[in-house]
Amino acid sequence: MEVKFVKREELKEKPKGELGFGKYFTDYMFVLDYEEGKGFYDARIVPYGDLVVDPAMMVLHYAQETFEGMKAYRTKDDKILLFRPEMNAKRMQKSNERLCMPEIPVNDFIQAINDLVKVEEDWVPKGEGTSLYIRPFMFATEAGVGVHPSRTYKFIVICCPVGSYYPEGVNPVKIYVEDEFVRATRGGTGFAKCGGNYAGSIAAQEKAAKLGYTQVLWLDGVHRRYVEEVGTMNVMFVIDNEVYTAPIDGTVLPGVTRDSIIHILKDWGIKVNEVALDINDLMQAAREGRLQEGFGTGTAAVISPIGELNYKGEIVTINNFKTGELTKRLYDTLTGIQWGNLEDKYNWTYEVK
Ligand code: COI
């Protein structure tokens, strides 16, 4: 793919101090257009800036949109690494297929990320636990209010230097088990990374926030019983020295971090059960002192320990609201590989060149 470069006149000032998450955007963005019959065309890296859109643009009405979340990491010797970018490329293809959107070839997706991050190299922060968050997204641009697949799309990649996703940092978060709203059911879009899934989750998140909780834990949409995922991450629990996480069967996001952690755990000889875990069994395990640890996994959230669950008003504390030993070991191993401080024995990192 040939990528045109349009230089901006003045570069932005880089943020100083706490980066937070998703507040500052870099100088450039990658843009690729699509038109039915013509395919993808006009790949370009242009100054980050406003888009001019038609008010009838279909994504604004029917939410035909998908996105990805990735990070670029600066190593001690100033190399820039991506983490398993082909998994994001393939997942976006699956999301696009579900939303009736054209699929970007894996190589073009990776080249778009590589080329943009290369241009924005100076924006990849140096501080401990910081990285450049990369947000590829694609949306329907055709003007029209009839419901049908759009004939035109834009694929854009933007980047922002980030610290931790949660204000708690790598400290335990409090999770509210949602039993009123549902996120996904089989046959829906639960496995796809599309904006609509997140739009539908905000009311529950707001409800939880008002009660003092950082995120919600979603239960399955049919029985409202089986543990699925947390708002911005997959979730794992350690019970009787075995790990439990929801299976990938259509309602849960197939997380890149989730997959990596399962690999590492199996490599360490720890049993991972990808099964539907009943919330009642989870709460019972907590009451009996058998629930040893809980943590979320995600690109933005990394490995985020869970310190408290609230289900129907019953509150249980996990590991005395402290980061568990396994959670910490997983965090150190994963981030060690991502930042190039540990041997990449699984061949997961990709150097930006
Ligand atoms: C990510 O972890 O990259 C995500 O996309 C979650 C996001 C909604 C913050």
Coordinates of C-alpha atoms and ligand atoms in Angstrom, one line a residue:
M1 CA 0.0 0.0 0.0
E2 CA 1.4 3.4 -0.9
V3 CA 0.9 6.0 1.8
K4 CA 1.0 9.7 1.0
F5 CA 2.3 12.0 3.7
V6 CA 1.0 15.5 4.3
K7 CA 3.3 17.5 6.7
R8 CA 1.8 19.8 9.2
E9 CA 3.2 23.3 9.6
E10 CA 3.5 23.4 13.4
L11 CA 3.8 20.4 15.7
K12 CA 1.8 20.4 19.0
E13 CA 3.4 20.8 22.4
K14 CA 3.7 17.4 24.1
P15 CA 1.8 17.1 27.4
K16 CA 3.7 17.4 30.7
G17 CA 2.8 15.6 33.9
E18 CA 0.1 13.0 34.3
L19 CA -1.1 11.6 31.0
G20 CA -4.3 10.0 32.2
F21 CA -6.1 8.1 29.4
G22 CA -7.2 9.4 26.0
K23 CA -6.9 13.1 26.6
Y24 CA -4.1 14.2 24.3
F25 CA -3.9 13.4 20.6
T26 CA -0.8 13.4 18.5
D27 CA 0.1 15.5 15.4
Y28 CA -1.0 13.1 12.7
M29 CA -3.7 10.6 11.8
F30 CA -3.8 7.8 9.2
V31 CA -6.8 7.9 6.8
L32 CA -7.9 5.4 4.2
D33 CA -11.1 5.6 2.1
Y34 CA -13.3 2.9 0.7
E35 CA -15.9 2.9 -2.0
E36 CA -17.9 0.0 -3.3
G37 CA -16.6 -1.1 -6.6
K38 CA -13.3 0.7 -6.1
G39 CA -12.1 -0.9 -2.9
F40 CA -9.7 0.9 -0.4
Y41 CA -7.9 3.9 -1.8
D42 CA -6.0 7.1 -1.0
A43 CA -4.0 5.9 2.0
R44 CA -2.5 9.0 3.7
I45 CA -1.0 10.3 6.9
V46 CA -2.3 13.8 7.4
P47 CA -2.3 16.4 10.2
Y48 CA -4.7 15.4 13.0
G49 CA -7.7 17.5 12.7
D50 CA -11.5 17.9 12.2
L51 CA -13.4 15.9 9.8
V52 CA -16.1 17.5 7.6
V53 CA -19.1 15.1 7.5
D54 CA -22.5 15.0 6.0
P55 CA -25.2 15.1 8.7
A56 CA -26.9 12.2 6.9
M57 CA -23.7 10.1 7.2
M58 CA -25.0 6.7 8.0
V59 CA -22.8 6.0 11.1
L60 CA -24.5 8.9 12.9
H61 CA -27.9 7.2 12.4
Y62 CA -27.3 3.4 12.5
A63 CA -23.9 3.1 14.2
Q64 CA -22.2 1.1 11.5
E65 CA -18.8 1.4 13.2
T66 CA -16.0 -0.8 14.4
F67 CA -12.8 0.0 16.3
E68 CA -9.6 -1.5 17.8
G69 CA -7.4 -0.7 20.7
M70 CA -3.6 -1.2 20.6
K71 CA -0.5 0.2 22.2
A72 CA 3.1 1.1 21.1
Y73 CA 5.7 0.7 23.8
R74 CA 9.1 2.4 24.1
T75 CA 11.9 0.0 25.2
K76 CA 14.9 1.1 27.3
D77 CA 17.0 1.2 24.1
D78 CA 14.4 3.4 22.4
K79 CA 12.9 0.8 20.1
I80 CA 9.2 1.0 19.5
L81 CA 7.2 -2.2 19.9
L82 CA 3.7 -3.2 19.0
F83 CA 2.1 -6.2 20.7
R84 CA 0.5 -8.9 18.5
P85 CA -0.9 -6.4 15.9
E86 CA -2.1 -9.2 13.6
M87 CA -4.6 -10.2 16.2
N88 CA -6.1 -6.7 16.2
A89 CA -6.1 -6.8 12.3
K90 CA -7.9 -10.1 12.3
R91 CA -10.4 -9.2 15.0
M92 CA -11.3 -6.0 13.1
Q93 CA -12.0 -8.2 10.1
K94 CA -14.4 -10.3 12.1
S95 CA -16.1 -7.2 13.6
N96 CA -16.4 -5.7 10.1
E97 CA -17.9 -8.9 8.7
R98 CA -20.6 -8.8 11.5
L99 CA -21.4 -5.1 10.8
C100 CA -21.5 -5.7 7.0
M101 CA -18.4 -3.6 6.4
P102 CA -15.5 -4.2 4.1
E103 CA -12.5 -6.0 5.6
I104 CA -9.1 -4.4 5.5
P105 CA -6.3 -6.8 4.5
V106 CA -4.2 -7.7 7.5
N107 CA -0.9 -6.4 6.0
D108 CA -2.5 -3.0 5.1
F109 CA -3.9 -2.7 8.7
I110 CA -0.4 -3.4 10.2
Q111 CA 1.3 -1.1 7.7
A112 CA -1.1 1.7 8.6
I113 CA -0.3 1.3 12.3
N114 CA 3.5 0.9 11.7
D115 CA 3.7 3.9 9.4
L116 CA 1.7 6.2 11.6
V117 CA 3.6 5.2 14.8
K118 CA 6.9 5.6 13.0
V119 CA 5.9 9.2 12.1
E120 CA 4.8 9.8 15.7
E121 CA 7.7 8.1 17.3
D122 CA 8.5 11.1 19.5
W123 CA 5.0 10.8 21.0
V124 CA 5.6 7.3 22.5
P125 CA 6.2 8.3 26.1
K126 CA 9.1 7.2 28.3
G127 CA 7.6 7.1 31.8
E128 CA 7.0 3.8 33.7
G129 CA 3.7 2.2 32.7
T130 CA 3.1 4.8 29.9
S131 CA 2.6 4.0 26.2
L132 CA 1.1 5.3 23.0
Y133 CA -2.5 4.2 22.7
I134 CA -3.5 3.5 19.1
R135 CA -7.2 3.7 18.1
P136 CA -8.0 2.4 14.6
F137 CA -11.6 2.8 13.7
M138 CA -13.8 2.5 10.6
F139 CA -17.3 4.0 10.0
A140 CA -20.0 4.3 7.3
T141 CA -19.8 7.6 5.5
E142 CA -22.6 7.4 2.9
A143 CA -25.3 10.0 3.2
G144 CA -28.7 8.4 3.5
V145 CA -31.3 7.5 6.1
G146 CA -32.5 4.2 4.6
V147 CA -31.2 1.2 6.6
H148 CA -28.7 -0.7 4.4
P149 CA -25.0 -1.2 4.4
S150 CA -23.2 2.0 3.5
R151 CA -21.4 2.0 0.1
T152 CA -18.5 4.2 1.4
Y153 CA -16.4 4.1 4.6
K154 CA -13.4 5.8 6.2
F155 CA -10.7 3.9 8.2
I156 CA -8.8 6.2 10.5
V157 CA -6.1 5.7 13.0
I158 CA -5.4 8.2 15.8
C159 CA -3.0 8.0 18.7
C160 CA -2.7 9.3 22.2
P161 CA 0.1 9.0 24.9
V162 CA -1.4 7.4 27.9
G163 CA -0.8 6.3 31.5
S164 CA -3.2 4.0 33.3
Y165 CA -6.8 3.6 32.2
Y166 CA -8.3 3.6 35.7
P167 CA -7.6 6.4 38.2
E168 CA -6.7 3.6 40.6
G169 CA -3.6 2.8 38.5
V170 CA -2.6 -0.8 39.0
N171 CA -4.4 -0.9 42.4
P172 CA -7.6 -3.0 42.9
V173 CA -10.8 -1.7 41.4
K174 CA -14.4 -2.1 42.8
I175 CA -16.8 -3.9 40.4
Y176 CA -20.6 -3.8 40.5
V177 CA -22.3 -6.9 39.1
E178 CA -25.0 -5.7 36.8
D179 CA -28.2 -7.7 36.9
E180 CA -30.7 -5.3 35.3
F181 CA -29.1 -4.3 32.0
V182 CA -27.5 -6.8 29.6
R183 CA -24.6 -6.2 27.2
A184 CA -25.0 -9.1 24.7
T185 CA -26.8 -12.2 23.7
R186 CA -25.8 -15.0 21.2
G187 CA -26.3 -13.9 17.7
G188 CA -25.8 -10.3 18.6
T189 CA -22.7 -8.2 18.3
G190 CA -21.1 -9.0 21.7
F191 CA -17.9 -10.5 20.1
A192 CA -17.4 -7.6 17.7
K193 CA -15.6 -4.4 18.8
C194 CA -18.2 -1.9 17.7
G195 CA -19.2 1.4 19.2
G196 CA -22.8 0.3 19.6
N197 CA -21.8 -2.3 22.3
Y198 CA -20.2 0.5 24.4
A199 CA -23.1 2.9 23.8
G200 CA -25.5 0.4 25.3
S201 CA -23.2 -0.1 28.3
I202 CA -22.9 3.5 29.5
A203 CA -26.2 3.6 31.5
A204 CA -25.0 0.6 33.6
Q205 CA -21.6 2.2 34.0
E206 CA -23.1 5.4 35.2
K207 CA -25.4 3.5 37.7
A208 CA -22.3 1.7 39.0
A209 CA -20.3 5.0 39.2
K210 CA -23.0 6.6 41.3
L211 CA -22.7 3.7 43.8
G212 CA -18.9 4.2 43.9
Y213 CA -17.9 1.4 41.6
T214 CA -15.3 1.7 38.8
Q215 CA -16.9 -0.7 36.3
V216 CA -19.7 -3.2 35.9
L217 CA -19.4 -7.0 35.5
W218 CA -21.8 -8.2 32.9
L219 CA -23.8 -11.4 33.3
D220 CA -25.1 -13.4 30.3
G221 CA -28.2 -11.9 28.6
V222 CA -30.4 -15.0 28.9
H223 CA -30.1 -16.3 32.4
R224 CA -28.5 -13.2 34.0
R225 CA -26.3 -15.7 35.8
Y226 CA -23.1 -16.4 34.0
V227 CA -20.1 -14.2 34.3
E228 CA -19.1 -12.6 30.9
E229 CA -16.9 -9.5 31.0
V230 CA -16.3 -6.2 32.6
G231 CA -17.0 -3.0 30.7
T232 CA -13.6 -2.4 29.3
M233 CA -11.9 -5.7 29.9
N234 CA -12.2 -9.5 30.0
V235 CA -12.3 -10.9 33.5
M236 CA -10.6 -13.9 35.2
F237 CA -11.1 -15.3 38.7
V238 CA -8.8 -17.6 40.7
I239 CA -10.8 -20.2 42.7
D240 CA -9.1 -23.1 44.4
N241 CA -5.8 -22.4 42.5
E242 CA -7.5 -22.6 39.0
V243 CA -8.4 -19.8 36.7
Y244 CA -11.9 -19.2 35.4
T245 CA -12.9 -17.0 32.5
A246 CA -15.9 -16.9 30.1
P247 CA -15.5 -18.8 26.9
I248 CA -15.4 -17.1 23.5
D249 CA -18.8 -18.1 22.2
G250 CA -20.2 -15.0 20.6
T251 CA -21.1 -12.8 23.5
V252 CA -17.6 -11.9 24.9
L253 CA -14.9 -9.9 23.2
P254 CA -12.0 -12.1 22.1
G255 CA -9.4 -10.0 23.9
V256 CA -5.7 -10.0 22.8
T257 CA -4.6 -9.6 26.4
R258 CA -7.0 -12.4 27.5
D259 CA -5.5 -14.7 24.9
S260 CA -2.0 -13.8 25.9
I261 CA -2.7 -14.4 29.6
I262 CA -4.3 -17.8 28.9
H263 CA -1.1 -18.8 27.0
I264 CA 1.1 -17.7 29.9
L265 CA -1.0 -19.4 32.5
K266 CA -1.0 -22.7 30.6
D267 CA 2.7 -22.3 30.1
W268 CA 3.1 -22.0 33.9
G269 CA 1.0 -25.2 34.3
I270 CA -2.0 -23.4 35.8
K271 CA -5.3 -24.8 34.8
V272 CA -7.5 -22.3 32.9
N273 CA -11.2 -23.1 32.7
E274 CA -12.9 -21.3 29.8
V275 CA -16.4 -22.0 31.1
A276 CA -19.6 -20.3 32.0
L277 CA -19.1 -19.4 35.7
D278 CA -22.3 -18.9 37.7
I279 CA -22.3 -15.7 39.7
N280 CA -23.8 -17.6 42.6
D281 CA -20.9 -20.0 42.6
L282 CA -18.5 -17.1 42.4
M283 CA -20.1 -15.4 45.4
Q284 CA -20.2 -18.7 47.3
A285 CA -16.5 -19.3 46.6
A286 CA -15.9 -15.8 48.0
R287 CA -17.9 -16.5 51.2
E288 CA -16.0 -19.7 51.7
G289 CA -12.7 -18.0 51.2
R290 CA -11.9 -20.0 48.0
L291 CA -12.0 -17.0 45.7
Q292 CA -8.3 -16.1 45.8
E293 CA -8.0 -13.4 43.2
G294 CA -9.8 -11.6 40.4
F295 CA -8.5 -9.4 37.6
G296 CA -9.5 -7.8 34.4
T297 CA -7.4 -8.1 31.2
G298 CA -7.4 -5.6 28.3
T299 CA -5.2 -3.4 26.2
A300 CA -6.2 -0.2 27.9
A301 CA -6.6 -1.8 31.4
V302 CA -3.6 -4.2 31.0
I303 CA -4.1 -6.4 34.1
S304 CA -6.3 -4.8 36.6
P305 CA -6.9 -6.4 40.0
I306 CA -10.4 -6.6 41.3
G307 CA -10.7 -5.9 45.0
E308 CA -14.5 -5.9 45.6
L309 CA -17.7 -7.3 44.0
N310 CA -21.2 -6.1 44.8
Y311 CA -23.9 -8.5 43.6
K312 CA -27.5 -7.6 44.6
G313 CA -26.2 -5.6 47.5
E314 CA -24.0 -8.3 48.9
I315 CA -20.4 -7.1 49.0
V316 CA -17.4 -9.4 49.0
T317 CA -13.8 -8.4 49.2
I318 CA -11.2 -10.3 47.2
N319 CA -7.7 -10.9 48.7
N320 CA -8.3 -8.2 51.3
F321 CA -8.5 -5.6 48.6
K322 CA -4.8 -6.2 47.7
T323 CA -3.3 -7.2 44.4
G324 CA -2.9 -11.0 44.3
E325 CA 0.4 -12.8 43.8
L326 CA -0.7 -14.4 40.5
T327 CA -2.1 -11.1 39.3
K328 CA 1.1 -9.3 40.0
R329 CA 3.2 -12.1 38.4
L330 CA 1.1 -11.9 35.3
Y331 CA 1.2 -8.1 35.2
D332 CA 5.0 -8.2 35.5
T333 CA 5.4 -10.9 32.8
L334 CA 3.0 -9.3 30.3
T335 CA 4.3 -5.8 30.7
G336 CA 7.9 -7.2 30.8
I337 CA 7.4 -8.6 27.3
Q338 CA 5.5 -5.6 26.0
W339 CA 8.2 -3.1 27.1
G340 CA 11.0 -5.4 25.9
N341 CA 12.4 -6.1 29.4
L342 CA 11.7 -9.8 29.3
E343 CA 12.6 -12.4 26.6
D344 CA 9.8 -12.5 24.0
K345 CA 9.6 -16.3 24.0
Y346 CA 6.2 -16.3 22.3
N347 CA 7.3 -14.0 19.5
W348 CA 4.5 -11.5 20.3
T349 CA 6.3 -8.2 19.8
Y350 CA 6.7 -6.4 16.5
E351 CA 9.2 -3.7 16.1
V352 CA 8.1 -0.5 14.3
K353 CA 10.4 0.4 11.5
Ligands
COI1 C1 -9.0 -1.4 24.9 O1 -8.7 -2.0 25.9 O2 -8.1 -1.1 24.0 C2 -10.3 -1.0 24.6 O3 -10.7 -0.8 23.5 C3 -11.2 -0.7 25.7 C4 -11.7 0.7 25.6 C5 -13.2 0.7 25.4 C6 -11.1 1.7 26.5

